[in-house]
Structures are given as structure tokens and as C-alpha cells.
mmCIF file with all atom_site columns, C-alpha atoms in Angstrom:
data_model
loop_
_atom_site.group_PDB
_atom_site.id
_atom_site.type_symbol
_atom_site.label_atom_id
_atom_site.label_alt_id
_atom_site.label_comp_id
_atom_site.label_asym_id
_atom_site.label_entity_id
_atom_site.label_seq_id
_atom_site.pdbx_PDB_ins_code
_atom_site.Cartn_x
_atom_site.Cartn_y
_atom_site.Cartn_z
_atom_site.occupancy
_atom_site.B_iso_or_equiv
_atom_site.pdbx_formal_charge
_atom_site.auth_seq_id
_atom_site.auth_comp_id
_atom_site.auth_asym_id
_atom_site.auth_atom_id
_atom_site.pdbx_PDB_model_num
ATOM 1   C CA . MET O 1 1   ? 0.000   0.000   0.000   1.00 41.00 ? 1400 MET O CA 1
ATOM 2   C CA . ALA O 1 2   ? 2.770   2.460   0.882   1.00 40.00 ? 1401 ALA O CA 1
ATOM 3   C CA . ALA O 1 3   ? 4.482   1.745   -2.425  1.00 46.00 ? 1402 ALA O CA 1
ATOM 4   C CA . GLU O 1 4   ? 1.246   2.524   -4.303  1.00 46.00 ? 1403 GLU O CA 1
ATOM 5   C CA . VAL O 1 5   ? 0.866   5.832   -2.451  1.00 36.00 ? 1404 VAL O CA 1
ATOM 6   C CA . LEU O 1 6   ? 4.495   6.711   -3.206  1.00 39.00 ? 1405 LEU O CA 1
ATOM 7   C CA . ARG O 1 7   ? 4.008   5.636   -6.817  1.00 52.00 ? 1406 ARG O CA 1
ATOM 8   C CA . SER O 1 8   ? 0.981   7.919   -7.111  1.00 41.00 ? 1407 SER O CA 1
ATOM 9   C CA . LEU O 1 9   ? 2.931   10.794  -5.581  1.00 35.00 ? 1408 LEU O CA 1
ATOM 10  C CA . ASP O 1 10  ? 5.816   10.119  -7.960  1.00 43.00 ? 1409 ASP O CA 1
ATOM 11  C CA . LEU O 1 11  ? 3.445   10.374  -10.908 1.00 47.00 ? 1410 LEU O CA 1
ATOM 12  C CA . LEU O 1 12  ? 2.005   13.608  -9.554  1.00 43.00 ? 1411 LEU O CA 1
ATOM 13  C CA . VAL O 1 13  ? 5.543   14.914  -9.338  1.00 37.00 ? 1412 VAL O CA 1
ATOM 14  C CA . LEU O 1 14  ? 6.023   13.754  -12.918 1.00 40.00 ? 1413 LEU O CA 1
ATOM 15  C CA . PHE O 1 15  ? 2.987   15.767  -13.948 1.00 43.00 ? 1414 PHE O CA 1
ATOM 16  C CA . ASP O 1 16  ? 4.011   18.847  -11.969 1.00 38.00 ? 1415 ASP O CA 1
ATOM 17  C CA . ASP O 1 17  ? 7.794   18.988  -12.305 1.00 37.00 ? 1416 ASP O CA 1
ATOM 18  C CA . HIS O 1 18  ? 8.639   17.846  -15.806 1.00 37.00 ? 1417 HIS O CA 1
ATOM 19  C CA . HIS O 1 19  ? 8.139   20.224  -18.680 1.00 34.00 ? 1418 HIS O CA 1
ATOM 20  C CA . GLU O 1 20  ? 8.382   19.578  -22.364 1.00 34.00 ? 1419 GLU O CA 1
ATOM 21  C CA . THR O 1 21  ? 11.373  21.348  -23.781 1.00 32.00 ? 1420 THR O CA 1
ATOM 22  C CA . PHE O 1 22  ? 11.412  22.822  -27.200 1.00 28.00 ? 1421 PHE O CA 1
ATOM 23  C CA . SER O 1 23  ? 14.607  23.659  -28.961 1.00 30.00 ? 1422 SER O CA 1
ATOM 24  C CA . THR O 1 24  ? 14.858  26.604  -31.253 1.00 29.00 ? 1423 THR O CA 1
ATOM 25  C CA . HIS O 1 25  ? 16.444  25.884  -34.574 1.00 32.00 ? 1424 HIS O CA 1
ATOM 26  C CA . THR O 1 26  ? 17.900  28.673  -36.608 1.00 31.00 ? 1425 THR O CA 1
ATOM 27  C CA . ILE O 1 27  ? 17.703  28.736  -40.345 1.00 30.00 ? 1426 ILE O CA 1
ATOM 28  C CA . PRO O 1 28  ? 21.044  29.207  -42.028 1.00 35.00 ? 1427 PRO O CA 1
ATOM 29  C CA . GLU O 1 29  ? 21.268  32.495  -43.831 1.00 36.00 ? 1428 GLU O CA 1
ATOM 30  C CA . ALA O 1 30  ? 18.601  32.183  -46.435 1.00 36.00 ? 1429 ALA O CA 1
ATOM 31  C CA . THR O 1 31  ? 17.565  34.720  -48.969 1.00 38.00 ? 1430 THR O CA 1
ATOM 32  C CA . GLY O 1 32  ? 14.864  35.203  -51.483 1.00 42.00 ? 1431 GLY O CA 1
ATOM 33  C CA . MET O 1 33  ? 12.937  32.185  -52.619 1.00 40.00 ? 1432 MET O CA 1
ATOM 34  C CA . ASN O 1 34  ? 14.493  29.674  -50.175 1.00 41.00 ? 1433 ASN O CA 1
ATOM 35  C CA . ARG O 1 35  ? 13.375  31.664  -47.172 1.00 36.00 ? 1434 ARG O CA 1
ATOM 36  C CA . ILE O 1 36  ? 9.907   32.345  -48.611 1.00 38.00 ? 1435 ILE O CA 1
ATOM 37  C CA . THR O 1 37  ? 9.516   28.649  -49.445 1.00 35.00 ? 1436 THR O CA 1
ATOM 38  C CA . PHE O 1 38  ? 10.522  27.655  -45.910 1.00 34.00 ? 1437 PHE O CA 1
ATOM 39  C CA . VAL O 1 39  ? 8.155   30.125  -44.227 1.00 36.00 ? 1438 VAL O CA 1
ATOM 40  C CA . LEU O 1 40  ? 5.297   29.233  -46.560 1.00 33.00 ? 1439 LEU O CA 1
ATOM 41  C CA . ALA O 1 41  ? 5.813   25.489  -46.044 1.00 39.00 ? 1440 ALA O CA 1
ATOM 42  C CA . THR O 1 42  ? 5.915   25.974  -42.264 1.00 35.00 ? 1441 THR O CA 1
ATOM 43  C CA . VAL O 1 43  ? 2.784   28.119  -42.142 1.00 34.00 ? 1442 VAL O CA 1
ATOM 44  C CA . LEU O 1 44  ? 0.830   25.841  -44.467 1.00 37.00 ? 1443 LEU O CA 1
ATOM 45  C CA . SER O 1 45  ? 1.753   22.736  -42.504 1.00 38.00 ? 1444 SER O CA 1
ATOM 46  C CA . LEU O 1 46  ? 0.487   24.038  -39.158 1.00 37.00 ? 1445 LEU O CA 1
ATOM 47  C CA . PRO O 1 47  ? -3.240  23.536  -39.766 1.00 41.00 ? 1446 PRO O CA 1
ATOM 48  C CA . PHE O 1 48  ? -2.565  19.994  -40.953 1.00 38.00 ? 1447 PHE O CA 1
ATOM 49  C CA . THR O 1 49  ? -0.369  19.052  -38.014 1.00 43.00 ? 1448 THR O CA 1
ATOM 50  C CA . PRO O 1 50  ? -2.511  17.582  -35.244 1.00 49.00 ? 1449 PRO O CA 1
ATOM 51  C CA . LEU O 1 51  ? 0.181   18.421  -32.716 1.00 51.00 ? 1450 LEU O CA 1
ATOM 52  C CA . ALA O 1 52  ? -0.090  22.125  -33.452 1.00 40.00 ? 1451 ALA O CA 1
ATOM 53  C CA . ALA O 1 53  ? -3.230  22.326  -31.324 1.00 48.00 ? 1452 ALA O CA 1
ATOM 54  C CA . GLN O 1 54  ? -2.117  19.838  -28.695 1.00 67.00 ? 1453 GLN O CA 1
ATOM 55  C CA . ASP O 1 55  ? -0.385  20.785  -25.496 1.00 89.00 ? 1454 ASP O CA 1
ATOM 56  C CA . PHE O 1 56  ? 0.841   18.626  -22.610 1.00 93.00 ? 1455 PHE O CA 1
ATOM 57  C CA . GLN O 1 57  ? 0.291   21.356  -20.025 1.00 94.00 ? 1456 GLN O CA 1
ATOM 58  C CA . LYS O 1 58  ? -3.263  21.977  -21.230 1.00 95.00 ? 1457 LYS O CA 1
ATOM 59  C CA . GLY O 1 59  ? -3.962  18.255  -20.915 1.00 95.00 ? 1458 GLY O CA 1
ATOM 60  C CA . LEU O 1 60  ? -2.397  18.206  -17.464 1.00 95.00 ? 1459 LEU O CA 1
ATOM 61  C CA . ALA O 1 61  ? -4.499  21.131  -16.285 1.00 95.00 ? 1460 ALA O CA 1
ATOM 62  C CA . ALA O 1 62  ? -7.592  19.364  -17.604 1.00 96.00 ? 1461 ALA O CA 1
ATOM 63  C CA . ALA O 1 63  ? -6.643  16.139  -15.793 1.00 96.00 ? 1462 ALA O CA 1
ATOM 64  C CA . GLN O 1 64  ? -6.102  18.005  -12.542 1.00 96.00 ? 1463 GLN O CA 1
ATOM 65  C CA . ALA O 1 65  ? -9.566  19.541  -12.975 1.00 96.00 ? 1464 ALA O CA 1
ATOM 66  C CA . GLY O 1 66  ? -11.076 16.101  -13.663 1.00 96.00 ? 1465 GLY O CA 1
ATOM 67  C CA . ASP O 1 67  ? -11.751 16.879  -17.345 1.00 97.00 ? 1466 ASP O CA 1
ATOM 68  C CA . PHE O 1 68  ? -10.317 13.674  -18.770 1.00 97.00 ? 1467 PHE O CA 1
ATOM 69  C CA . ALA O 1 69  ? -12.033 14.107  -22.145 1.00 96.00 ? 1468 ALA O CA 1
ATOM 70  C CA . THR O 1 70  ? -9.909  17.198  -22.772 1.00 96.00 ? 1469 THR O CA 1
ATOM 71  C CA . THR O 1 71  ? -6.857  15.417  -21.389 1.00 96.00 ? 1470 THR O CA 1
ATOM 72  C CA . LEU O 1 72  ? -7.330  12.602  -23.908 1.00 96.00 ? 1471 LEU O CA 1
ATOM 73  C CA . GLN O 1 73  ? -7.928  15.102  -26.717 1.00 95.00 ? 1472 GLN O CA 1
ATOM 74  C CA . GLU O 1 74  ? -4.668  16.889  -25.898 1.00 95.00 ? 1473 GLU O CA 1
ATOM 75  C CA . TRP O 1 75  ? -2.494  13.897  -25.036 1.00 96.00 ? 1474 TRP O CA 1
ATOM 76  C CA . THR O 1 76  ? -3.492  11.186  -27.512 1.00 96.00 ? 1475 THR O CA 1
ATOM 77  C CA . PRO O 1 77  ? -1.924  12.899  -30.560 1.00 96.00 ? 1476 PRO O CA 1
ATOM 78  C CA . LEU O 1 78  ? 1.201   13.703  -28.549 1.00 96.00 ? 1477 LEU O CA 1
ATOM 79  C CA . ALA O 1 79  ? 1.519   10.069  -27.467 1.00 97.00 ? 1478 ALA O CA 1
ATOM 80  C CA . GLU O 1 80  ? 0.913   8.838   -31.018 1.00 96.00 ? 1479 GLU O CA 1
ATOM 81  C CA . ALA O 1 81  ? 3.654   11.201  -32.212 1.00 96.00 ? 1480 ALA O CA 1
ATOM 82  C CA . GLY O 1 82  ? 6.094   9.542   -29.803 1.00 96.00 ? 1481 GLY O CA 1
ATOM 83  C CA . SER O 1 83  ? 6.170   11.719  -26.679 1.00 96.00 ? 1482 SER O CA 1
ATOM 84  C CA . ALA O 1 84  ? 7.443   9.303   -24.017 1.00 97.00 ? 1483 ALA O CA 1
ATOM 85  C CA . ARG O 1 85  ? 6.251   11.560  -21.215 1.00 96.00 ? 1484 ARG O CA 1
ATOM 86  C CA . THR O 1 86  ? 2.738   11.609  -22.637 1.00 97.00 ? 1485 THR O CA 1
ATOM 87  C CA . GLN O 1 87  ? 2.734   7.864   -23.346 1.00 98.00 ? 1486 GLN O CA 1
ATOM 88  C CA . ASN O 1 88  ? 3.607   7.248   -19.698 1.00 98.00 ? 1487 ASN O CA 1
ATOM 89  C CA . ALA O 1 89  ? 0.897   9.643   -18.477 1.00 97.00 ? 1488 ALA O CA 1
ATOM 90  C CA . LEU O 1 90  ? -1.743  8.033   -20.712 1.00 97.00 ? 1489 LEU O CA 1
ATOM 91  C CA . GLY O 1 91  ? -0.591  4.613   -19.542 1.00 98.00 ? 1490 GLY O CA 1
ATOM 92  C CA . TYR O 1 92  ? -1.257  5.707   -15.977 1.00 97.00 ? 1491 TYR O CA 1
ATOM 93  C CA . MET O 1 93  ? -4.746  6.859   -16.982 1.00 97.00 ? 1492 MET O CA 1
ATOM 94  C CA . TYR O 1 94  ? -5.499  3.462   -18.535 1.00 98.00 ? 1493 TYR O CA 1
ATOM 95  C CA . GLU O 1 95  ? -3.978  1.583   -15.614 1.00 98.00 ? 1494 GLU O CA 1
ATOM 96  C CA . ASN O 1 96  ? -6.215  3.401   -13.141 1.00 97.00 ? 1495 ASN O CA 1
ATOM 97  C CA . GLY O 1 97  ? -9.321  4.040   -15.260 1.00 97.00 ? 1496 GLY O CA 1
ATOM 98  C CA . TYR O 1 98  ? -9.078  7.829   -15.197 1.00 96.00 ? 1497 TYR O CA 1
ATOM 99  C CA . GLY O 1 99  ? -11.482 9.006   -17.904 1.00 96.00 ? 1498 GLY O CA 1
ATOM 100 C CA . VAL O 1 100 ? -11.122 5.730   -19.816 1.00 97.00 ? 1499 VAL O CA 1
ATOM 101 C CA . PRO O 1 101 ? -12.134 2.161   -19.118 1.00 98.00 ? 1500 PRO O CA 1
ATOM 102 C CA . GLN O 1 102 ? -9.432  0.542   -16.993 1.00 98.00 ? 1501 GLN O CA 1
ATOM 103 C CA . ASP O 1 103 ? -7.274  -1.408  -19.428 1.00 98.00 ? 1502 ASP O CA 1
ATOM 104 C CA . TYR O 1 104 ? -4.062  -2.922  -18.102 1.00 98.00 ? 1503 TYR O CA 1
ATOM 105 C CA . ALA O 1 105 ? -3.004  -4.214  -21.515 1.00 98.00 ? 1504 ALA O CA 1
ATOM 106 C CA . GLU O 1 106 ? -3.240  -0.721  -23.014 1.00 98.00 ? 1505 GLU O CA 1
ATOM 107 C CA . ALA O 1 107 ? -1.389  0.704   -20.009 1.00 98.00 ? 1506 ALA O CA 1
ATOM 108 C CA . VAL O 1 108 ? 1.425   -1.821  -20.544 1.00 98.00 ? 1507 VAL O CA 1
ATOM 109 C CA . ARG O 1 109 ? 1.542   -1.019  -24.265 1.00 98.00 ? 1508 ARG O CA 1
ATOM 110 C CA . LEU O 1 110 ? 1.905   2.697   -23.565 1.00 98.00 ? 1509 LEU O CA 1
ATOM 111 C CA . TYR O 1 111 ? 4.428   2.144   -20.783 1.00 98.00 ? 1510 TYR O CA 1
ATOM 112 C CA . ARG O 1 112 ? 6.528   -0.016  -23.122 1.00 98.00 ? 1511 ARG O CA 1
ATOM 113 C CA . LEU O 1 113 ? 6.535   2.671   -25.799 1.00 98.00 ? 1512 LEU O CA 1
ATOM 114 C CA . ALA O 1 114 ? 7.801   5.210   -23.274 1.00 98.00 ? 1513 ALA O CA 1
ATOM 115 C CA . ALA O 1 115 ? 10.181  2.790   -21.531 1.00 98.00 ? 1514 ALA O CA 1
ATOM 116 C CA . ASP O 1 116 ? 11.771  1.881   -24.854 1.00 97.00 ? 1515 ASP O CA 1
ATOM 117 C CA . GLN O 1 117 ? 12.646  5.577   -25.215 1.00 97.00 ? 1516 GLN O CA 1
ATOM 118 C CA . GLY O 1 118 ? 14.397  5.573   -21.843 1.00 97.00 ? 1517 GLY O CA 1
ATOM 119 C CA . ASP O 1 119 ? 11.618  7.115   -19.733 1.00 98.00 ? 1518 ASP O CA 1
ATOM 120 C CA . ALA O 1 120 ? 12.539  6.158   -16.136 1.00 98.00 ? 1519 ALA O CA 1
ATOM 121 C CA . ASN O 1 121 ? 8.985   6.577   -14.807 1.00 98.00 ? 1520 ASN O CA 1
ATOM 122 C CA . ALA O 1 122 ? 7.539   4.311   -17.492 1.00 98.00 ? 1521 ALA O CA 1
ATOM 123 C CA . GLN O 1 123 ? 10.277  1.776   -16.741 1.00 98.00 ? 1522 GLN O CA 1
ATOM 124 C CA . TYR O 1 124 ? 9.291   1.832   -13.077 1.00 98.00 ? 1523 TYR O CA 1
ATOM 125 C CA . ASN O 1 125 ? 5.629   1.500   -14.058 1.00 98.00 ? 1524 ASN O CA 1
ATOM 126 C CA . LEU O 1 126 ? 6.407   -1.568  -16.169 1.00 98.00 ? 1525 LEU O CA 1
ATOM 127 C CA . GLY O 1 127 ? 8.139   -3.088  -13.143 1.00 98.00 ? 1526 GLY O CA 1
ATOM 128 C CA . PHE O 1 128 ? 4.990   -2.453  -11.127 1.00 98.00 ? 1527 PHE O CA 1
ATOM 129 C CA . MET O 1 129 ? 2.799   -4.092  -13.785 1.00 98.00 ? 1528 MET O CA 1
ATOM 130 C CA . TYR O 1 130 ? 5.034   -7.181  -13.911 1.00 98.00 ? 1529 TYR O CA 1
ATOM 131 C CA . GLU O 1 131 ? 5.233   -7.412  -10.128 1.00 98.00 ? 1530 GLU O CA 1
ATOM 132 C CA . ASN O 1 132 ? 1.443   -7.327  -9.835  1.00 98.00 ? 1531 ASN O CA 1
ATOM 133 C CA . GLY O 1 133 ? 0.508   -9.252  -12.988 1.00 98.00 ? 1532 GLY O CA 1
ATOM 134 C CA . GLN O 1 134 ? -1.509  -6.383  -14.441 1.00 98.00 ? 1533 GLN O CA 1
ATOM 135 C CA . GLY O 1 135 ? -1.752  -6.565  -18.236 1.00 98.00 ? 1534 GLY O CA 1
ATOM 136 C CA . VAL O 1 136 ? 1.096   -9.103  -18.282 1.00 98.00 ? 1535 VAL O CA 1
ATOM 137 C CA . LEU O 1 137 ? 1.822   -12.371 -16.565 1.00 98.00 ? 1536 LEU O CA 1
ATOM 138 C CA . GLN O 1 138 ? 3.192   -11.834 -13.070 1.00 98.00 ? 1537 GLN O CA 1
ATOM 139 C CA . ASP O 1 139 ? 6.981   -12.113 -13.358 1.00 98.00 ? 1538 ASP O CA 1
ATOM 140 C CA . ASN O 1 140 ? 9.359   -10.990 -10.608 1.00 98.00 ? 1539 ASN O CA 1
ATOM 141 C CA . VAL O 1 141 ? 12.402  -11.324 -12.863 1.00 98.00 ? 1540 VAL O CA 1
ATOM 142 C CA . MET O 1 142 ? 10.907  -8.881  -15.377 1.00 98.00 ? 1541 MET O CA 1
ATOM 143 C CA . ALA O 1 143 ? 9.712   -6.633  -12.532 1.00 98.00 ? 1542 ALA O CA 1
ATOM 144 C CA . HIS O 1 144 ? 13.210  -6.587  -11.027 1.00 98.00 ? 1543 HIS O CA 1
ATOM 145 C CA . MET O 1 145 ? 14.691  -5.853  -14.468 1.00 98.00 ? 1544 MET O CA 1
ATOM 146 C CA . TRP O 1 146 ? 12.397  -2.868  -15.104 1.00 98.00 ? 1545 TRP O CA 1
ATOM 147 C CA . TYR O 1 147 ? 12.746  -1.500  -11.571 1.00 98.00 ? 1546 TYR O CA 1
ATOM 148 C CA . ASN O 1 148 ? 16.523  -1.785  -11.970 1.00 98.00 ? 1547 ASN O CA 1
ATOM 149 C CA . ILE O 1 149 ? 16.466  0.032   -15.321 1.00 98.00 ? 1548 ILE O CA 1
ATOM 150 C CA . GLY O 1 150 ? 14.174  2.745   -13.964 1.00 98.00 ? 1549 GLY O CA 1
ATOM 151 C CA . ALA O 1 151 ? 16.514  3.216   -10.995 1.00 98.00 ? 1550 ALA O CA 1
ATOM 152 C CA . ALA O 1 152 ? 19.542  3.410   -13.289 1.00 98.00 ? 1551 ALA O CA 1
ATOM 153 C CA . ASN O 1 153 ? 17.757  6.159   -15.222 1.00 97.00 ? 1552 ASN O CA 1
ATOM 154 C CA . GLY O 1 154 ? 16.880  8.205   -12.134 1.00 97.00 ? 1553 GLY O CA 1
ATOM 155 C CA . ASN O 1 155 ? 13.630  6.828   -10.687 1.00 97.00 ? 1554 ASN O CA 1
ATOM 156 C CA . GLU O 1 156 ? 14.335  6.566   -6.937  1.00 95.00 ? 1555 GLU O CA 1
ATOM 157 C CA . LEU O 1 157 ? 11.357  4.324   -6.253  1.00 97.00 ? 1556 LEU O CA 1
ATOM 158 C CA . GLY O 1 158 ? 12.717  1.877   -8.804  1.00 97.00 ? 1557 GLY O CA 1
ATOM 159 C CA . GLY O 1 159 ? 15.716  1.133   -6.617  1.00 97.00 ? 1558 GLY O CA 1
ATOM 160 C CA . GLU O 1 160 ? 13.550  0.710   -3.526  1.00 97.00 ? 1559 GLU O CA 1
ATOM 161 C CA . GLN O 1 161 ? 11.122  -1.637  -5.274  1.00 98.00 ? 1560 GLN O CA 1
ATOM 162 C CA . ARG O 1 162 ? 13.955  -3.577  -6.930  1.00 98.00 ? 1561 ARG O CA 1
ATOM 163 C CA . ASP O 1 163 ? 15.516  -4.187  -3.508  1.00 97.00 ? 1562 ASP O CA 1
ATOM 164 C CA . SER O 1 164 ? 12.162  -5.077  -1.975  1.00 97.00 ? 1563 SER O CA 1
ATOM 165 C CA . ILE O 1 165 ? 11.244  -7.598  -4.662  1.00 97.00 ? 1564 ILE O CA 1
ATOM 166 C CA . ALA O 1 166 ? 14.748  -9.113  -4.537  1.00 98.00 ? 1565 ALA O CA 1
ATOM 167 C CA . GLU O 1 167 ? 14.113  -10.230 -0.947  1.00 97.00 ? 1566 GLU O CA 1
ATOM 168 C CA . GLY O 1 168 ? 11.774  -12.931 -2.261  1.00 97.00 ? 1567 GLY O CA 1
ATOM 169 C CA . MET O 1 169 ? 13.939  -14.007 -5.210  1.00 98.00 ? 1568 MET O CA 1
ATOM 170 C CA . THR O 1 170 ? 16.716  -16.563 -5.505  1.00 98.00 ? 1569 THR O CA 1
ATOM 171 C CA . GLN O 1 171 ? 20.228  -15.320 -6.226  1.00 98.00 ? 1570 GLN O CA 1
ATOM 172 C CA . GLN O 1 172 ? 20.010  -16.979 -9.645  1.00 98.00 ? 1571 GLN O CA 1
ATOM 173 C CA . ALA O 1 173 ? 16.810  -15.087 -10.483 1.00 98.00 ? 1572 ALA O CA 1
ATOM 174 C CA . ILE O 1 174 ? 18.365  -11.795 -9.334  1.00 98.00 ? 1573 ILE O CA 1
ATOM 175 C CA . GLU O 1 175 ? 21.424  -12.398 -11.498 1.00 98.00 ? 1574 GLU O CA 1
ATOM 176 C CA . GLN O 1 176 ? 19.173  -13.247 -14.460 1.00 98.00 ? 1575 GLN O CA 1
ATOM 177 C CA . ALA O 1 177 ? 17.223  -10.002 -13.957 1.00 98.00 ? 1576 ALA O CA 1
ATOM 178 C CA . GLN O 1 178 ? 20.436  -7.999  -13.708 1.00 98.00 ? 1577 GLN O CA 1
ATOM 179 C CA . GLN O 1 179 ? 21.776  -9.537  -16.924 1.00 98.00 ? 1578 GLN O CA 1
ATOM 180 C CA . MET O 1 180 ? 18.472  -8.844  -18.669 1.00 98.00 ? 1579 MET O CA 1
ATOM 181 C CA . ALA O 1 181 ? 18.668  -5.211  -17.531 1.00 98.00 ? 1580 ALA O CA 1
ATOM 182 C CA . ARG O 1 182 ? 22.196  -4.903  -18.925 1.00 98.00 ? 1581 ARG O CA 1
ATOM 183 C CA . ASP O 1 183 ? 21.110  -6.506  -22.212 1.00 98.00 ? 1582 ASP O CA 1
ATOM 184 C CA . CYS O 1 184 ? 18.062  -4.258  -22.466 1.00 98.00 ? 1583 CYS O CA 1
ATOM 185 C CA . MET O 1 185 ? 19.951  -1.048  -21.780 1.00 98.00 ? 1584 MET O CA 1
ATOM 186 C CA . GLY O 1 186 ? 22.939  -2.125  -23.874 1.00 97.00 ? 1585 GLY O CA 1
ATOM 187 C CA . SER O 1 187 ? 20.697  -2.707  -26.875 1.00 97.00 ? 1586 SER O CA 1
ATOM 188 C CA . GLY O 1 188 ? 19.080  0.714   -26.647 1.00 97.00 ? 1587 GLY O CA 1
ATOM 189 C CA . TYR O 1 189 ? 15.904  -0.941  -25.274 1.00 97.00 ? 1588 TYR O CA 1
ATOM 190 C CA . GLN O 1 190 ? 15.583  -3.259  -28.266 1.00 95.00 ? 1589 GLN O CA 1
ATOM 191 C CA . ASN O 1 191 ? 16.285  -6.523  -26.390 1.00 96.00 ? 1590 ASN O CA 1
ATOM 192 C CA . CYS O 1 192 ? 14.128  -6.269  -23.276 1.00 95.00 ? 1591 CYS O CA 1
ATOM 193 C CA . GLY O 1 193 ? 12.596  -9.699  -22.961 1.00 89.00 ? 1592 GLY O CA 1
ATOM 194 C CA . TYR O 1 194 ? 9.317   -9.165  -24.822 1.00 83.00 ? 1593 TYR O CA 1
#
């Protein structure tokens, strides 16, 4: 129970403390037609880009107000476009049934997308799903692996949960999980046991 409360608080921190960053790209000195073509192409593409109207912070504010329909409207295109942060947040909504039918399999799918991009919170969340058999078969080796990876990438709860789950595992199972974590991270999250 305490771990679930901490996990919920960690996700609230995720929502409150992490901000999308946008980099500004400069156009090399361009003159005449090249510059006009670039500006025209940029302006014309905006109405056709679903992400132009989507905003993580707007979705977050809607979620905090209990308006999950707006949250889904804002976050779904961002998640589909590959935002790991948004994939993790949507996964949490599906895991807990916030504004959507509770769907552990969809939560796991979204967590995997984000985890495969190195998102430490999604990696922790995958560990939680494996530990509890939600959307996947219960598997302490996989849970240990994901908690370990999440911890290595900065999720403090991942280290705590990894150590907690290890208490009930054999040394051989722990070593297997550690090797799987090394293989997963070493392959750029391409060889993660699923």
C-alpha cells in the first residue's frame, strides 16, 4: 500500500515537475525564394499538423480539474507522435481508469513505448505491472529488471522496489534479472525480454 501511495505521488511529481522542452532551430542564412519557401511550407503545414493544437500542459491542467475528455484530446496525438512523457501519463490513466475504461493491456503497451525511449517513470511502471501481474503475466524477474532500469535512469522508487522484490527471489533469479537489464539497456531498449 505504501508503495502505491508513493508511486501515485511520484506520478504527480512527474505531472508537476517535468516540462516539455522545445529547442529553437535557426535557419542558415537564407535569402529570397528559399526563405519564402521555408516560411510558406511551415505556415501551411500548421493547420494539418494535429500536434499544433495539442499541449501537454493543457492536458495536465484538464486532468487536474477532472476533465479527462480534454486530457485525452490533448495527449493522444502527442503520445501517437512519440512523446514518451505523454505515453507514460496516458498509460497511468489506462492503468487506473481515469477518464477511460481501466485497461491494463493498453497501459502496458503505452508504458513499453515510453520505456523503450528511456523514460525512467515508465520503466518503473512496467516493473509495477510485472510485479502485480496487471496486463502481463506476473513475473518478478521482469519486474526486477524494469525497476533496476528505472533506478539506473533516475527513478528513486525503482531502486527501492527492486531491492524489496529481490528479498523474495533466488540469487540466480536476481542475477538473471540484472543480466536482462544490462542486455536491455545495452541494446538501446531493443532486447528487453518481450
